[in-house]
């Protein structure tokens, strides 16, 4: 006599979360970083949707309202020549955000390329690239940009972005080089080399993905640094040129009236502080979320 055996149900195997899902979960649990991301998203929304919320253009002049206080017509008041402060501030925020993002992408991309090539190839390539990095680190970047930028005004603010990117990648390149020196001796890189895979393909497919966590964090921090550099240079007249505006030019033009006409200064200055703080909070959250040493923590 045979009896049928009823299979005992077993608990479903837990599917390991993907890397992206794990990083996202860690980032969301970082309350300060999540708050920074929300604030950053709101700033982007204000910068790019704000010009459509007001009938005033950033370049339009209302001669009947010079240095007017905030009211129903001019929400954030007007400046000394009658331009709407809200329209000018959202335009300046938009310009500073675009400059910060472009500088971060260009400088991080250049740093990853130079650092990975120097660390992987070694020899004279490493010595030449390292010498170039050390040479650029010695130069006073702020002074050079201040001298060169007036001569590149015909190129517009794109030339200014290029100048900021050229002098903002050296430290990152040295870190990427050190990481590449370690990675190129790993088994998967050596196996790809023995299989005849080209060096640039190895760098693209095996080296850069393994330093991507650092590059993402660095790019995030670079945004805040680029915005601060742009603001400082524009404050001294070396950055964005009239009739265009940025947060730096608005702060520079409103500094003298900060006490008597505070709306001409504090809106731009306040947005700058909030922007840099939000970017730094997001950078800290990404650093903690991408930290490989915290894999063992129960998520």
PDB file of C-alpha atoms in Angstrom:
ATOM      1  CA  UNK A   1       0.000   0.000   0.000  1.00  0.00           C
ATOM      2  CA  UNK A   2       1.480   3.272  -1.056  1.00  0.00           C
ATOM      3  CA  UNK A   3       0.639   6.661   0.330  1.00  0.00           C
ATOM      4  CA  UNK A   4       1.027   9.858  -1.585  1.00  0.00           C
ATOM      5  CA  UNK A   5       3.532  12.199  -0.072  1.00  0.00           C
ATOM      6  CA  UNK A   6       2.315  15.752   0.194  1.00  0.00           C
ATOM      7  CA  UNK A   7       5.114  18.175  -0.584  1.00  0.00           C
ATOM      8  CA  UNK A   8       5.927  20.397   2.319  1.00  0.00           C
ATOM      9  CA  UNK A   9       5.747  24.035   1.278  1.00  0.00           C
ATOM     10  CA  UNK A  10       9.042  25.830   1.616  1.00  0.00           C
ATOM     11  CA  UNK A  11       9.461  29.550   2.056  1.00  0.00           C
ATOM     12  CA  UNK A  12      10.184  31.366  -1.153  1.00  0.00           C
ATOM     13  CA  UNK A  13      13.780  32.206  -1.614  1.00  0.00           C
ATOM     14  CA  UNK A  14      14.497  35.834  -1.011  1.00  0.00           C
ATOM     15  CA  UNK A  15      15.602  37.495  -4.206  1.00  0.00           C
ATOM     16  CA  UNK A  16      18.602  39.681  -3.544  1.00  0.00           C
ATOM     17  CA  UNK A  17      17.935  43.281  -4.254  1.00  0.00           C
ATOM     18  CA  UNK A  18      19.738  44.844  -7.163  1.00  0.00           C
ATOM     19  CA  UNK A  19      22.506  47.324  -6.602  1.00  0.00           C
ATOM     20  CA  UNK A  20      20.395  50.261  -7.754  1.00  0.00           C
ATOM     21  CA  UNK A  21      17.475  49.276  -5.520  1.00  0.00           C
ATOM     22  CA  UNK A  22      19.798  48.830  -2.551  1.00  0.00           C
ATOM     23  CA  UNK A  23      21.383  52.226  -3.073  1.00  0.00           C
ATOM     24  CA  UNK A  24      17.985  53.863  -3.501  1.00  0.00           C
ATOM     25  CA  UNK A  25      16.677  52.257  -0.303  1.00  0.00           C
ATOM     26  CA  UNK A  26      19.690  53.429   1.672  1.00  0.00           C
ATOM     27  CA  UNK A  27      19.398  56.915   0.213  1.00  0.00           C
ATOM     28  CA  UNK A  28      15.693  57.190   1.072  1.00  0.00           C
ATOM     29  CA  UNK A  29      16.421  56.144   4.664  1.00  0.00           C
ATOM     30  CA  UNK A  30      18.927  58.998   4.924  1.00  0.00           C
ATOM     31  CA  UNK A  31      16.482  61.708   5.980  1.00  0.00           C
ATOM     32  CA  UNK A  32      18.817  64.657   5.503  1.00  0.00           C
ATOM     33  CA  UNK A  33      19.790  63.500   2.027  1.00  0.00           C
ATOM     34  CA  UNK A  34      16.153  62.905   1.092  1.00  0.00           C
ATOM     35  CA  UNK A  35      15.274  66.399   2.286  1.00  0.00           C
ATOM     36  CA  UNK A  36      18.163  67.784   0.247  1.00  0.00           C
ATOM     37  CA  UNK A  37      16.952  65.938  -2.854  1.00  0.00           C
ATOM     38  CA  UNK A  38      13.423  67.301  -2.404  1.00  0.00           C
ATOM     39  CA  UNK A  39      14.732  70.848  -1.951  1.00  0.00           C
ATOM     40  CA  UNK A  40      16.971  70.457  -4.999  1.00  0.00           C
ATOM     41  CA  UNK A  41      14.043  69.251  -7.095  1.00  0.00           C
ATOM     42  CA  UNK A  42      11.967  72.232  -5.932  1.00  0.00           C
ATOM     43  CA  UNK A  43      14.802  74.597  -6.849  1.00  0.00           C
ATOM     44  CA  UNK A  44      14.960  73.094 -10.336  1.00  0.00           C
ATOM     45  CA  UNK A  45      11.204  73.491 -10.619  1.00  0.00           C
ATOM     46  CA  UNK A  46      11.427  77.110  -9.498  1.00  0.00           C
ATOM     47  CA  UNK A  47      14.301  77.854 -11.868  1.00  0.00           C
ATOM     48  CA  UNK A  48      12.698  76.436 -15.002  1.00  0.00           C
ATOM     49  CA  UNK A  49       8.990  76.952 -14.285  1.00  0.00           C
ATOM     50  CA  UNK A  50       9.323  80.264 -12.440  1.00  0.00           C
ATOM     51  CA  UNK A  51       9.719  82.422 -15.582  1.00  0.00           C
ATOM     52  CA  UNK A  52       6.280  81.209 -16.744  1.00  0.00           C
ATOM     53  CA  UNK A  53       4.617  82.204 -13.471  1.00  0.00           C
ATOM     54  CA  UNK A  54       5.243  85.928 -13.821  1.00  0.00           C
ATOM     55  CA  UNK A  55       4.384  88.328 -16.646  1.00  0.00           C
ATOM     56  CA  UNK A  56       7.717  90.070 -16.172  1.00  0.00           C
ATOM     57  CA  UNK A  57      10.871  89.142 -18.043  1.00  0.00           C
ATOM     58  CA  UNK A  58      14.236  89.303 -16.295  1.00  0.00           C
ATOM     59  CA  UNK A  59      15.323  92.019 -18.752  1.00  0.00           C
ATOM     60  CA  UNK A  60      12.086  94.041 -18.725  1.00  0.00           C
ATOM     61  CA  UNK A  61      12.220  97.451 -17.009  1.00  0.00           C
ATOM     62  CA  UNK A  62       9.253  98.972 -15.156  1.00  0.00           C
ATOM     63  CA  UNK A  63      10.127 102.672 -14.985  1.00  0.00           C
ATOM     64  CA  UNK A  64       7.174 103.329 -12.717  1.00  0.00           C
ATOM     65  CA  UNK A  65       8.504 101.050  -9.956  1.00  0.00           C
ATOM     66  CA  UNK A  66      12.112 101.772  -9.087  1.00  0.00           C
ATOM     67  CA  UNK A  67      13.297  99.913  -5.982  1.00  0.00           C
ATOM     68  CA  UNK A  68       9.674  99.056  -5.251  1.00  0.00           C
ATOM     69  CA  UNK A  69       8.996  96.817  -2.241  1.00  0.00           C
ATOM     70  CA  UNK A  70       7.359  93.410  -2.782  1.00  0.00           C
ATOM     71  CA  UNK A  71       3.683  93.724  -3.646  1.00  0.00           C
ATOM     72  CA  UNK A  72       0.991  91.983  -5.687  1.00  0.00           C
ATOM     73  CA  UNK A  73       2.474  93.205  -8.982  1.00  0.00           C
ATOM     74  CA  UNK A  74       6.143  92.569  -8.234  1.00  0.00           C
ATOM     75  CA  UNK A  75       6.212  89.625  -5.824  1.00  0.00           C
ATOM     76  CA  UNK A  76       9.819  90.123  -4.755  1.00  0.00           C
ATOM     77  CA  UNK A  77      10.034  93.828  -5.494  1.00  0.00           C
ATOM     78  CA  UNK A  78      12.172  95.554  -8.111  1.00  0.00           C
ATOM     79  CA  UNK A  79      15.803  96.616  -8.317  1.00  0.00           C
ATOM     80  CA  UNK A  80      17.292 100.072  -8.785  1.00  0.00           C
ATOM     81  CA  UNK A  81      16.326 100.318 -12.479  1.00  0.00           C
ATOM     82  CA  UNK A  82      12.881  98.750 -12.146  1.00  0.00           C
ATOM     83  CA  UNK A  83      13.589  95.124 -13.113  1.00  0.00           C
ATOM     84  CA  UNK A  84      11.462  92.477 -11.420  1.00  0.00           C
ATOM     85  CA  UNK A  85      13.523  90.768  -8.694  1.00  0.00           C
ATOM     86  CA  UNK A  86      11.579  87.491  -8.886  1.00  0.00           C
ATOM     87  CA  UNK A  87      12.116  87.198 -12.647  1.00  0.00           C
ATOM     88  CA  UNK A  88      15.787  88.073 -12.280  1.00  0.00           C
ATOM     89  CA  UNK A  89      16.321  85.689  -9.373  1.00  0.00           C
ATOM     90  CA  UNK A  90      14.761  82.654 -11.064  1.00  0.00           C
ATOM     91  CA  UNK A  91      16.784  83.449 -14.190  1.00  0.00           C
ATOM     92  CA  UNK A  92      19.943  83.701 -12.107  1.00  0.00           C
ATOM     93  CA  UNK A  93      19.119  80.442 -10.323  1.00  0.00           C
ATOM     94  CA  UNK A  94      18.554  78.753 -13.683  1.00  0.00           C
ATOM     95  CA  UNK A  95      21.888  80.002 -15.026  1.00  0.00           C
ATOM     96  CA  UNK A  96      23.808  78.984 -11.900  1.00  0.00           C
ATOM     97  CA  UNK A  97      22.253  75.507 -11.907  1.00  0.00           C
ATOM     98  CA  UNK A  98      23.090  74.950 -15.584  1.00  0.00           C
ATOM     99  CA  UNK A  99      26.652  76.172 -15.095  1.00  0.00           C
ATOM    100  CA  UNK A 100      27.108  73.988 -12.001  1.00  0.00           C
ATOM    101  CA  UNK A 101      25.802  70.854 -13.737  1.00  0.00           C
ATOM    102  CA  UNK A 102      27.858  71.370 -16.902  1.00  0.00           C
ATOM    103  CA  UNK A 103      31.039  72.053 -14.942  1.00  0.00           C
ATOM    104  CA  UNK A 104      30.450  68.973 -12.768  1.00  0.00           C
ATOM    105  CA  UNK A 105      29.876  66.694 -15.777  1.00  0.00           C
ATOM    106  CA  UNK A 106      32.852  68.029 -17.756  1.00  0.00           C
ATOM    107  CA  UNK A 107      35.328  68.084 -14.883  1.00  0.00           C
ATOM    108  CA  UNK A 108      34.322  64.654 -13.557  1.00  0.00           C
ATOM    109  CA  UNK A 109      34.449  63.159 -17.054  1.00  0.00           C
ATOM    110  CA  UNK A 110      37.904  64.620 -17.699  1.00  0.00           C
ATOM    111  CA  UNK A 111      39.144  63.472 -14.301  1.00  0.00           C
ATOM    112  CA  UNK A 112      37.901  59.913 -14.839  1.00  0.00           C
ATOM    113  CA  UNK A 113      39.530  59.705 -18.283  1.00  0.00           C
ATOM    114  CA  UNK A 114      42.907  61.109 -17.237  1.00  0.00           C
ATOM    115  CA  UNK A 115      43.044  59.270 -13.917  1.00  0.00           C
ATOM    116  CA  UNK A 116      42.036  55.900 -15.400  1.00  0.00           C
ATOM    117  CA  UNK A 117      44.515  56.179 -18.296  1.00  0.00           C
ATOM    118  CA  UNK A 118      47.350  57.226 -15.985  1.00  0.00           C
ATOM    119  CA  UNK A 119      46.701  54.382 -13.552  1.00  0.00           C
ATOM    120  CA  UNK A 120      46.105  51.676 -16.153  1.00  0.00           C
ATOM    121  CA  UNK A 121      48.888  52.354 -18.658  1.00  0.00           C
ATOM    122  CA  UNK A 122      51.563  53.411 -16.160  1.00  0.00           C
ATOM    123  CA  UNK A 123      55.060  54.175 -17.409  1.00  0.00           C
ATOM    124  CA  UNK A 124      55.623  57.368 -19.341  1.00  0.00           C
ATOM    125  CA  UNK A 125      51.876  57.896 -19.784  1.00  0.00           C
ATOM    126  CA  UNK A 126      51.422  57.942 -16.028  1.00  0.00           C
ATOM    127  CA  UNK A 127      54.404  60.246 -15.526  1.00  0.00           C
ATOM    128  CA  UNK A 128      53.259  62.682 -18.220  1.00  0.00           C
ATOM    129  CA  UNK A 129      49.646  62.883 -17.047  1.00  0.00           C
ATOM    130  CA  UNK A 130      50.647  63.123 -13.394  1.00  0.00           C
ATOM    131  CA  UNK A 131      53.043  65.940 -14.233  1.00  0.00           C
ATOM    132  CA  UNK A 132      50.239  67.801 -16.027  1.00  0.00           C
ATOM    133  CA  UNK A 133      47.942  67.328 -13.022  1.00  0.00           C
ATOM    134  CA  UNK A 134      50.594  68.538 -10.576  1.00  0.00           C
ATOM    135  CA  UNK A 135      51.367  71.521 -12.797  1.00  0.00           C
ATOM    136  CA  UNK A 136      47.722  72.600 -12.919  1.00  0.00           C
ATOM    137  CA  UNK A 137      47.435  72.189  -9.161  1.00  0.00           C
ATOM    138  CA  UNK A 138      50.285  74.668  -8.675  1.00  0.00           C
ATOM    139  CA  UNK A 139      48.631  77.358 -10.810  1.00  0.00           C
ATOM    140  CA  UNK A 140      46.352  79.831  -8.957  1.00  0.00           C
ATOM    141  CA  UNK A 141      43.155  78.869 -10.759  1.00  0.00           C
ATOM    142  CA  UNK A 142      41.055  81.783  -9.513  1.00  0.00           C
ATOM    143  CA  UNK A 143      43.626  84.311 -10.712  1.00  0.00           C
ATOM    144  CA  UNK A 144      44.025  82.633 -14.106  1.00  0.00           C
ATOM    145  CA  UNK A 145      40.266  82.476 -14.688  1.00  0.00           C
ATOM    146  CA  UNK A 146      39.939  86.133 -13.663  1.00  0.00           C
ATOM    147  CA  UNK A 147      42.624  87.112 -16.193  1.00  0.00           C
ATOM    148  CA  UNK A 148      41.457  84.909 -19.064  1.00  0.00           C
ATOM    149  CA  UNK A 149      37.663  85.173 -18.788  1.00  0.00           C
ATOM    150  CA  UNK A 150      37.408  88.838 -19.949  1.00  0.00           C
ATOM    151  CA  UNK A 151      39.233  87.828 -23.141  1.00  0.00           C
ATOM    152  CA  UNK A 152      36.699  85.063 -23.816  1.00  0.00           C
ATOM    153  CA  UNK A 153      33.538  87.118 -23.475  1.00  0.00           C
ATOM    154  CA  UNK A 154      32.788  86.629 -27.174  1.00  0.00           C
ATOM    155  CA  UNK A 155      32.304  82.921 -26.429  1.00  0.00           C
ATOM    156  CA  UNK A 156      29.574  83.680 -23.905  1.00  0.00           C
ATOM    157  CA  UNK A 157      29.054  81.729 -20.708  1.00  0.00           C
ATOM    158  CA  UNK A 158      30.021  78.454 -22.430  1.00  0.00           C
ATOM    159  CA  UNK A 159      33.643  79.634 -22.434  1.00  0.00           C
ATOM    160  CA  UNK A 160      33.277  80.422 -18.742  1.00  0.00           C
ATOM    161  CA  UNK A 161      32.024  76.877 -18.110  1.00  0.00           C
ATOM    162  CA  UNK A 162      35.043  75.508 -19.963  1.00  0.00           C
ATOM    163  CA  UNK A 163      37.412  77.558 -17.810  1.00  0.00           C
ATOM    164  CA  UNK A 164      35.824  76.360 -14.579  1.00  0.00           C
ATOM    165  CA  UNK A 165      35.913  72.735 -15.772  1.00  0.00           C
ATOM    166  CA  UNK A 166      39.582  72.919 -16.814  1.00  0.00           C
ATOM    167  CA  UNK A 167      40.649  73.884 -13.295  1.00  0.00           C
ATOM    168  CA  UNK A 168      38.287  71.635 -11.341  1.00  0.00           C
ATOM    169  CA  UNK A 169      39.296  68.039 -12.105  1.00  0.00           C
ATOM    170  CA  UNK A 170      42.853  67.494 -10.846  1.00  0.00           C
ATOM    171  CA  UNK A 171      42.204  66.193  -7.324  1.00  0.00           C
ATOM    172  CA  UNK A 172      39.569  63.784  -8.619  1.00  0.00           C
ATOM    173  CA  UNK A 173      41.975  62.536 -11.295  1.00  0.00           C
ATOM    174  CA  UNK A 174      44.597  61.680  -8.660  1.00  0.00           C
ATOM    175  CA  UNK A 175      42.051  59.677  -6.665  1.00  0.00           C
ATOM    176  CA  UNK A 176      40.859  57.821  -9.782  1.00  0.00           C
ATOM    177  CA  UNK A 177      44.473  57.026 -10.677  1.00  0.00           C
ATOM    178  CA  UNK A 178      45.074  55.491  -7.249  1.00  0.00           C
ATOM    179  CA  UNK A 179      41.895  53.407  -7.518  1.00  0.00           C
ATOM    180  CA  UNK A 180      42.847  52.254 -11.028  1.00  0.00           C
ATOM    181  CA  UNK A 181      46.292  51.134  -9.871  1.00  0.00           C
ATOM    182  CA  UNK A 182      44.544  48.762  -7.489  1.00  0.00           C
ATOM    183  CA  UNK A 183      41.844  47.660  -9.913  1.00  0.00           C
ATOM    184  CA  UNK A 184      44.153  46.748 -12.784  1.00  0.00           C
ATOM    185  CA  UNK A 185      45.660  43.926 -10.702  1.00  0.00           C
ATOM    186  CA  UNK A 186      42.265  42.374  -9.971  1.00  0.00           C
ATOM    187  CA  UNK A 187      41.439  39.006 -11.513  1.00  0.00           C
ATOM    188  CA  UNK A 188      38.675  40.201 -13.829  1.00  0.00           C
ATOM    189  CA  UNK A 189      40.882  42.908 -15.344  1.00  0.00           C
ATOM    190  CA  UNK A 190      43.802  40.516 -15.806  1.00  0.00           C
ATOM    191  CA  UNK A 191      41.498  37.924 -17.354  1.00  0.00           C
ATOM    192  CA  UNK A 192      40.168  40.488 -19.841  1.00  0.00           C
ATOM    193  CA  UNK A 193      43.735  41.485 -20.703  1.00  0.00           C
ATOM    194  CA  UNK A 194      44.775  37.861 -21.309  1.00  0.00           C
ATOM    195  CA  UNK A 195      41.735  37.382 -23.545  1.00  0.00           C
ATOM    196  CA  UNK A 196      43.015  40.148 -25.797  1.00  0.00           C
ATOM    197  CA  UNK A 197      40.534  42.857 -24.870  1.00  0.00           C
ATOM    198  CA  UNK A 198      41.828  46.321 -25.794  1.00  0.00           C
ATOM    199  CA  UNK A 199      43.014  48.665 -23.024  1.00  0.00           C
ATOM    200  CA  UNK A 200      40.423  51.364 -23.636  1.00  0.00           C
ATOM    201  CA  UNK A 201      37.642  48.780 -23.681  1.00  0.00           C
ATOM    202  CA  UNK A 202      38.928  47.407 -20.364  1.00  0.00           C
ATOM    203  CA  UNK A 203      38.942  50.922 -18.921  1.00  0.00           C
ATOM    204  CA  UNK A 204      35.404  51.561 -20.158  1.00  0.00           C
ATOM    205  CA  UNK A 205      33.874  48.193 -19.263  1.00  0.00           C
ATOM    206  CA  UNK A 206      35.785  47.164 -16.131  1.00  0.00           C
ATOM    207  CA  UNK A 207      37.656  50.064 -14.517  1.00  0.00           C
ATOM    208  CA  UNK A 208      35.255  53.004 -14.711  1.00  0.00           C
ATOM    209  CA  UNK A 209      32.172  51.027 -13.529  1.00  0.00           C
ATOM    210  CA  UNK A 210      34.110  50.069 -10.398  1.00  0.00           C
ATOM    211  CA  UNK A 211      34.907  53.705  -9.593  1.00  0.00           C
ATOM    212  CA  UNK A 212      31.441  54.948 -10.592  1.00  0.00           C
ATOM    213  CA  UNK A 213      30.333  55.291  -6.958  1.00  0.00           C
ATOM    214  CA  UNK A 214      33.146  57.720  -6.236  1.00  0.00           C
ATOM    215  CA  UNK A 215      32.561  59.599  -9.489  1.00  0.00           C
ATOM    216  CA  UNK A 216      28.851  60.053  -8.765  1.00  0.00           C
ATOM    217  CA  UNK A 217      29.603  61.456  -5.321  1.00  0.00           C
ATOM    218  CA  UNK A 218      32.336  63.689  -6.708  1.00  0.00           C
ATOM    219  CA  UNK A 219      30.086  65.021  -9.477  1.00  0.00           C
ATOM    220  CA  UNK A 220      27.408  65.872  -6.911  1.00  0.00           C
ATOM    221  CA  UNK A 221      29.872  67.790  -4.776  1.00  0.00           C
ATOM    222  CA  UNK A 222      31.325  69.453  -7.869  1.00  0.00           C
ATOM    223  CA  UNK A 223      27.940  71.039  -8.586  1.00  0.00           C
ATOM    224  CA  UNK A 224      28.041  72.957  -5.317  1.00  0.00           C
ATOM    225  CA  UNK A 225      31.682  73.901  -5.800  1.00  0.00           C
ATOM    226  CA  UNK A 226      31.059  75.101  -9.345  1.00  0.00           C
ATOM    227  CA  UNK A 227      28.086  77.215  -8.253  1.00  0.00           C
ATOM    228  CA  UNK A 228      30.191  78.818  -5.509  1.00  0.00           C
ATOM    229  CA  UNK A 229      33.073  79.467  -7.940  1.00  0.00           C
ATOM    230  CA  UNK A 230      30.703  80.954 -10.506  1.00  0.00           C
ATOM    231  CA  UNK A 231      29.136  83.139  -7.831  1.00  0.00           C
ATOM    232  CA  UNK A 232      32.499  84.386  -6.584  1.00  0.00           C
ATOM    233  CA  UNK A 233      33.797  85.156 -10.079  1.00  0.00           C
ATOM    234  CA  UNK A 234      30.531  86.792 -11.156  1.00  0.00           C
ATOM    235  CA  UNK A 235      30.565  88.852  -7.969  1.00  0.00           C
ATOM    236  CA  UNK A 236      33.898  90.357  -9.063  1.00  0.00           C
ATOM    237  CA  UNK A 237      32.708  90.830 -12.637  1.00  0.00           C
ATOM    238  CA  UNK A 238      34.590  87.920 -14.245  1.00  0.00           C
ATOM    239  CA  UNK A 239      31.720  85.492 -14.769  1.00  0.00           C
ATOM    240  CA  UNK A 240      28.320  85.849 -16.404  1.00  0.00           C
ATOM    241  CA  UNK A 241      28.100  89.149 -18.250  1.00  0.00           C
ATOM    242  CA  UNK A 242      25.132  91.550 -18.627  1.00  0.00           C
ATOM    243  CA  UNK A 243      22.414  91.571 -19.803  1.00  0.00           C
ATOM    244  CA  UNK A 244      22.344  87.958 -18.554  1.00  0.00           C
ATOM    245  CA  UNK A 245      22.319  87.325 -14.818  1.00  0.00           C
ATOM    246  CA  UNK A 246      23.335  84.670 -12.321  1.00  0.00           C
ATOM    247  CA  UNK A 247      23.077  84.422  -8.563  1.00  0.00           C
ATOM    248  CA  UNK A 248      26.562  85.890  -8.330  1.00  0.00           C
ATOM    249  CA  UNK A 249      25.760  88.983 -10.383  1.00  0.00           C
ATOM    250  CA  UNK A 250      22.519  89.519  -8.454  1.00  0.00           C
ATOM    251  CA  UNK A 251      24.313  89.281  -5.119  1.00  0.00           C
ATOM    252  CA  UNK A 252      26.983  91.687  -6.368  1.00  0.00           C
ATOM    253  CA  UNK A 253      24.451  94.245  -7.562  1.00  0.00           C
ATOM    254  CA  UNK A 254      22.372  94.014  -4.392  1.00  0.00           C
ATOM    255  CA  UNK A 255      25.155  94.055  -1.803  1.00  0.00           C
ATOM    256  CA  UNK A 256      25.182  97.834  -1.456  1.00  0.00           C
ATOM    257  CA  UNK A 257      21.420  97.895  -0.830  1.00  0.00           C
ATOM    258  CA  UNK A 258      21.270  94.885   1.516  1.00  0.00           C
ATOM    259  CA  UNK A 259      20.235  97.057   4.480  1.00  0.00           C
ATOM    260  CA  UNK A 260      18.081  99.700   2.816  1.00  0.00           C
ATOM    261  CA  UNK A 261      16.441  97.497   0.146  1.00  0.00           C
ATOM    262  CA  UNK A 262      16.917  93.960   1.466  1.00  0.00           C
ATOM    263  CA  UNK A 263      14.787  92.243  -1.213  1.00  0.00           C
ATOM    264  CA  UNK A 264      17.434  93.151  -3.800  1.00  0.00           C
ATOM    265  CA  UNK A 265      20.012  91.026  -1.962  1.00  0.00           C
ATOM    266  CA  UNK A 266      18.508  88.415   0.338  1.00  0.00           C
ATOM    267  CA  UNK A 267      16.387  86.489  -2.161  1.00  0.00           C
ATOM    268  CA  UNK A 268      19.396  85.664  -4.356  1.00  0.00           C
ATOM    269  CA  UNK A 269      21.685  85.104  -1.361  1.00  0.00           C
ATOM    270  CA  UNK A 270      19.125  82.887   0.353  1.00  0.00           C
ATOM    271  CA  UNK A 271      18.615  80.718  -2.723  1.00  0.00           C
ATOM    272  CA  UNK A 272      22.379  80.343  -3.063  1.00  0.00           C
ATOM    273  CA  UNK A 273      22.707  79.137   0.535  1.00  0.00           C
ATOM    274  CA  UNK A 274      19.782  76.728   0.152  1.00  0.00           C
ATOM    275  CA  UNK A 275      21.142  75.380  -3.156  1.00  0.00           C
ATOM    276  CA  UNK A 276      24.638  74.682  -1.852  1.00  0.00           C
ATOM    277  CA  UNK A 277      23.283  73.143   1.369  1.00  0.00           C
ATOM    278  CA  UNK A 278      20.898  70.861  -0.567  1.00  0.00           C
ATOM    279  CA  UNK A 279      23.658  69.706  -2.925  1.00  0.00           C
ATOM    280  CA  UNK A 280      25.959  68.915   0.000  1.00  0.00           C
ATOM    281  CA  UNK A 281      23.220  66.936   1.758  1.00  0.00           C
ATOM    282  CA  UNK A 282      22.603  64.912  -1.399  1.00  0.00           C
ATOM    283  CA  UNK A 283      26.331  64.286  -1.742  1.00  0.00           C
ATOM    284  CA  UNK A 284      26.558  63.041   1.841  1.00  0.00           C
ATOM    285  CA  UNK A 285      23.579  60.756   1.281  1.00  0.00           C
ATOM    286  CA  UNK A 286      25.050  59.293  -1.907  1.00  0.00           C
ATOM    287  CA  UNK A 287      28.339  58.698  -0.141  1.00  0.00           C
ATOM    288  CA  UNK A 288      26.630  56.712   2.612  1.00  0.00           C
ATOM    289  CA  UNK A 289      24.334  54.859   0.198  1.00  0.00           C
ATOM    290  CA  UNK A 290      27.164  53.838  -2.131  1.00  0.00           C
ATOM    291  CA  UNK A 291      29.610  52.918   0.641  1.00  0.00           C
ATOM    292  CA  UNK A 292      30.552  49.285  -0.013  1.00  0.00           C
ATOM    293  CA  UNK A 293      31.559  48.756   3.626  1.00  0.00           C
ATOM    294  CA  UNK A 294      27.914  49.004   4.666  1.00  0.00           C
ATOM    295  CA  UNK A 295      26.751  46.031   2.578  1.00  0.00           C
ATOM    296  CA  UNK A 296      26.536  43.848   5.659  1.00  0.00           C
ATOM    297  CA  UNK A 297      24.071  46.161   7.327  1.00  0.00           C
ATOM    298  CA  UNK A 298      20.578  44.716   7.373  1.00  0.00           C
ATOM    299  CA  UNK A 299      18.493  46.818   5.041  1.00  0.00           C
TER     300      UNK A 299
END
